Short mmCIF file of C-alpha atoms in Angstrom, two decimals:
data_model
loop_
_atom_site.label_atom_id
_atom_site.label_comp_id
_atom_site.label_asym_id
_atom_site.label_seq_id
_atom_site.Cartn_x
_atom_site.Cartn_y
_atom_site.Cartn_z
CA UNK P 1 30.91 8.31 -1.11
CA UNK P 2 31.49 10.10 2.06
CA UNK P 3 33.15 9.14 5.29
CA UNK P 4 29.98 8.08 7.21
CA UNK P 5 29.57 5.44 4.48
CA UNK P 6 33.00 4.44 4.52
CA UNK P 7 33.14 4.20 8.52
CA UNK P 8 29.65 2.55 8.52
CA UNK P 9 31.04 -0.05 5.94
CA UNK P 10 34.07 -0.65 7.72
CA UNK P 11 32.57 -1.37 10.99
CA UNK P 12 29.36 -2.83 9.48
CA UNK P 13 31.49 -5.61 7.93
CA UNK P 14 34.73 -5.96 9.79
CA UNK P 15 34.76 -7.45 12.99
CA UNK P 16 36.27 -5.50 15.53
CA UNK P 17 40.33 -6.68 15.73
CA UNK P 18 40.04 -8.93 12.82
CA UNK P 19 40.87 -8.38 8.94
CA UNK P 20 38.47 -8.16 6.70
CA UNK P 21 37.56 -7.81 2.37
CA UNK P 22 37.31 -4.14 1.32
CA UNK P 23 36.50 -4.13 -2.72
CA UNK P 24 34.81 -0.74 -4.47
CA UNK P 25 32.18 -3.80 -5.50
CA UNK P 26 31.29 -4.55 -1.53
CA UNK P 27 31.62 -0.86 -0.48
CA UNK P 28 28.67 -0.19 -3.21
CA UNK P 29 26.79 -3.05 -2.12
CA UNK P 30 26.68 -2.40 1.47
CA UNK P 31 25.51 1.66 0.85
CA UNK P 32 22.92 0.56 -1.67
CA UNK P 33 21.91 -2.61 0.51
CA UNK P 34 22.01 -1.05 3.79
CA UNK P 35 21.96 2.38 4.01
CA UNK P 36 20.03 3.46 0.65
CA UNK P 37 17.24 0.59 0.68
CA UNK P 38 16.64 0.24 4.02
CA UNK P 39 17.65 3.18 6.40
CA UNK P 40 17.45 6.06 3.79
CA UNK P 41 14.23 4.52 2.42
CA UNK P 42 12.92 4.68 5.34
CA UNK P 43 13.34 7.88 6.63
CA UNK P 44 12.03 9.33 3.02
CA UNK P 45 9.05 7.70 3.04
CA UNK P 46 8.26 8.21 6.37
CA UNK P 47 9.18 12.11 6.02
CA UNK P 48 6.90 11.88 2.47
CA UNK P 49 3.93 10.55 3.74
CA UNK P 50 3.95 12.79 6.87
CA UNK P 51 4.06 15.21 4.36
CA UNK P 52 1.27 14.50 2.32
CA UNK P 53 -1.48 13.30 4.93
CA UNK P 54 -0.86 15.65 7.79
CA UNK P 55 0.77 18.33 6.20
CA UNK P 56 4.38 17.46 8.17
CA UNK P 57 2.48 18.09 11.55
CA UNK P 58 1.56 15.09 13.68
CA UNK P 59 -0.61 16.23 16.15
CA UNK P 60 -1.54 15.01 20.17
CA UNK P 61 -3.79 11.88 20.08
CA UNK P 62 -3.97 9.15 17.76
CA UNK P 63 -5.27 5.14 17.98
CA UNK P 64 -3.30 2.33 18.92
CA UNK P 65 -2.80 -1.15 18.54
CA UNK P 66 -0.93 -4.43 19.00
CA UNK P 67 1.50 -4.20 15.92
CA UNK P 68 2.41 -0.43 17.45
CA UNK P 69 3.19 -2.76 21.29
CA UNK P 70 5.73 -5.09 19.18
CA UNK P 71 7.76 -1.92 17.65
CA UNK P 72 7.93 -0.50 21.03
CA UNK P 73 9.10 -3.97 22.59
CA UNK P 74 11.38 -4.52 20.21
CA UNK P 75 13.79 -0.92 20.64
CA UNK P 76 13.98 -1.84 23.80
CA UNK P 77 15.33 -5.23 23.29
CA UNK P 78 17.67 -3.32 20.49
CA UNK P 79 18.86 -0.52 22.51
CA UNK P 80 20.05 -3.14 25.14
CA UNK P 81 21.58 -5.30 22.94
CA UNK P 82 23.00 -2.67 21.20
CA UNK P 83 24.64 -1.42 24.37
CA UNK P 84 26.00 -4.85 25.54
CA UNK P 85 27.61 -5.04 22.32
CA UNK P 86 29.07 -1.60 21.97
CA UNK P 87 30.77 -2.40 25.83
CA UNK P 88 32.07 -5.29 23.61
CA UNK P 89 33.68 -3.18 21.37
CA UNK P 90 31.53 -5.87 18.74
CA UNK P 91 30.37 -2.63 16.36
CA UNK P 92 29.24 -4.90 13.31
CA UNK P 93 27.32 -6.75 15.80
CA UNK P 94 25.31 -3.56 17.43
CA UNK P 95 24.95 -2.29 13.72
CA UNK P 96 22.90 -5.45 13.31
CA UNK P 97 20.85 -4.76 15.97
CA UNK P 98 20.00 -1.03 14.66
CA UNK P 99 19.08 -2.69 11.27
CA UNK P 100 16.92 -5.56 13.11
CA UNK P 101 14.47 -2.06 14.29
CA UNK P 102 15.32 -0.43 11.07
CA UNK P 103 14.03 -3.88 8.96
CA UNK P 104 11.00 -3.86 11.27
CA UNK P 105 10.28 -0.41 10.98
CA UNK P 106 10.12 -1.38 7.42
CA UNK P 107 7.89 -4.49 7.54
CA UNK P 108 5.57 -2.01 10.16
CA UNK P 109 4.66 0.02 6.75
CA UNK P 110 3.86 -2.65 4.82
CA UNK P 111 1.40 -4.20 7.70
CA UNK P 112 0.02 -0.88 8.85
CA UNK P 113 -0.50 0.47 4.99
CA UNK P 114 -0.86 4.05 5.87
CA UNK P 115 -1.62 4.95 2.44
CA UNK P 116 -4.89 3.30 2.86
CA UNK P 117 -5.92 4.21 6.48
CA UNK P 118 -5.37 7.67 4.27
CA UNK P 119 -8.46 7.19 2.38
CA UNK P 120 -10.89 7.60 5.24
CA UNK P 121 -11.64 9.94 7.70
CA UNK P 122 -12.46 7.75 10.08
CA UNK P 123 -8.95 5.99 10.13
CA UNK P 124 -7.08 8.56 10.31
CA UNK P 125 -6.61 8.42 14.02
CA UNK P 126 -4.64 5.09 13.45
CA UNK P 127 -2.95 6.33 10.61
CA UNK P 128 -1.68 9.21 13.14
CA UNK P 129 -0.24 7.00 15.47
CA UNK P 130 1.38 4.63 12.51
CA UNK P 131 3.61 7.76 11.71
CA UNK P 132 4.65 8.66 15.01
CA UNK P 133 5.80 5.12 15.48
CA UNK P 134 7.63 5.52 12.70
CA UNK P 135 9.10 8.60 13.64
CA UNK P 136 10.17 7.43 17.20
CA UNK P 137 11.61 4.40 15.64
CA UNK P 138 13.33 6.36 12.91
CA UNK P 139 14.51 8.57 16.41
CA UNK P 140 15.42 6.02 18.05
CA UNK P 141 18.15 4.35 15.26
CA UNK P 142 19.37 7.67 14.26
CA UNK P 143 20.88 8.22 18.15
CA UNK P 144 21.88 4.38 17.96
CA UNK P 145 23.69 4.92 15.10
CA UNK P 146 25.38 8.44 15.83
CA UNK P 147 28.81 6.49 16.85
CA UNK P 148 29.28 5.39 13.19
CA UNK P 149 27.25 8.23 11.09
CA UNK P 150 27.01 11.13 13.10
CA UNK P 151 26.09 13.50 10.16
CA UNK P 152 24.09 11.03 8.67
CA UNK P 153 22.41 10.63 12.49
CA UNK P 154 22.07 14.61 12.57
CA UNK P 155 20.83 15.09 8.91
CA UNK P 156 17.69 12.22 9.77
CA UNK P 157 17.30 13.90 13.17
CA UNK P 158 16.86 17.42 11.51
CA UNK P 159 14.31 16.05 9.20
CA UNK P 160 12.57 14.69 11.73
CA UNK P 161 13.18 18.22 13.88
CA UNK P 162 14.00 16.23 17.18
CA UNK P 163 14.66 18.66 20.20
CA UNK P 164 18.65 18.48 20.97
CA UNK P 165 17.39 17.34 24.65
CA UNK P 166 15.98 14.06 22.45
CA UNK P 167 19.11 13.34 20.42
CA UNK P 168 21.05 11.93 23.22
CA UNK P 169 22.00 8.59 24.45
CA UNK P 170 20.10 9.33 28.09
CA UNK P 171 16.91 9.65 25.42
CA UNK P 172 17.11 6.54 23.61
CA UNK P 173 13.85 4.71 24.95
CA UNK P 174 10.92 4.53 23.44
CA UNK P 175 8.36 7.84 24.58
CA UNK P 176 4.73 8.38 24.03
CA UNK P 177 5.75 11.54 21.91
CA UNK P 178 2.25 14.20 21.48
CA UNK P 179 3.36 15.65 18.84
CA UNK P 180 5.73 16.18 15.65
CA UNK P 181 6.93 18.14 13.12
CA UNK P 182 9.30 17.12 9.45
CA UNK P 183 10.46 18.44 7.00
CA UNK P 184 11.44 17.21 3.74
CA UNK P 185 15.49 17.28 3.35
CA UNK P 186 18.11 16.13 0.39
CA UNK P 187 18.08 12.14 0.11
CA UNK P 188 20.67 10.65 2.41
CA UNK P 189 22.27 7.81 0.19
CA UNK P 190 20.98 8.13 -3.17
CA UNK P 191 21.32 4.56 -4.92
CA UNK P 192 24.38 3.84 -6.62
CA UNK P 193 25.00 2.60 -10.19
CA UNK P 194 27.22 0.25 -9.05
CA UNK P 195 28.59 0.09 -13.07
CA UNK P 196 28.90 3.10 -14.23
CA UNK P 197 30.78 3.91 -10.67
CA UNK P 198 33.08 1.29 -11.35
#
């Protein structure tokens, strides 16, 4: 399955120093739960819809509002519990805190429904700044989660075509970005058949 996955589930599920349950069953569970649902998910149908309303080019400008000020809010809170824990050497603890702006992230589509601010002209301004959040987010989690994935982190961050000077941990807060540009890559954890795999 690869050795970010493995790594990822190891330190996703093991606390740091202690033993821990390693079955083919939970390995499965943890790619398909984690990394295929919810972080590659995300990044596809972020990367697809850029694609189909603007073309893969987010331009300057855009329209704000409150649900954009709670994303923002919460990567910072994220990125500095993240770090505490890292300092800790309590990985499976700053994992969770990448997947508590990951699940968000998530839960920001469904409230924001881009595919209907799609259907009119005149929302298309919001719509514009619902996919750049979702870019910076996606940004964001990639560089958080580098440590345990890092060609999992580069593969999301070419898709997203982040500037090297953006893919480090000095550029992991949140930025008014003016303008992006993705492209559509391979799916990063295709969903397992958890049967016929074992």
């Amino acid at each position: 399955f690869g050795v970010d996955a493995l790594r990822f589930f190891l330190l996703r599920t093991f606390p740091f120093g202690s033993d821990g349950n390693f079955t083919n069953e939970l390995l499965m569970a943890t790619i398909n739960t984690d990394l295929a649902n919810t972080l590659g998910n995300l990044v596809s149908r972020t990367v697809a819809m850029n694609q189909k309303y603007f073309g893969g080019a987010l331009t300057a400008g855009g329209e704000a509002a409150e649900l954009d000020g709670e994303l923002k809010a919460l990567a910072a809170e994220v990125f500095a519990n993240y770090e505490k824990q890292m300092d800790k050497f309590q990985f499976s603890v700053a994992l969770n805190e990448v997947f508590r702006l990951l699940d968000r992230a998530n839960k920001y589509i469904d409230e924001t429904t881009p595919w209907i601010l799609a259907k009119s002209e005149d929302t298309k301004p919001r719509l514009l700044s619902v996919m750049k959040n979702l870019c910076e987010s996606i940004r964001i989690a990639a560089i958080l989660i580098c440590p345990f994935m890092p060609d999992s982190s580069k593969a999301i961050l070419d898709q997203l075509n982040v500037a090297e000077a953006d893919r480090v941990w000095d550029a992991r807060a949140y930025r008014e970005s003016t303008a992006w540009t993705t492209s559509t890559g391979a799916a990063l954890f295709p969903r397992l058949d958890v049967e016929k795999e074992l």
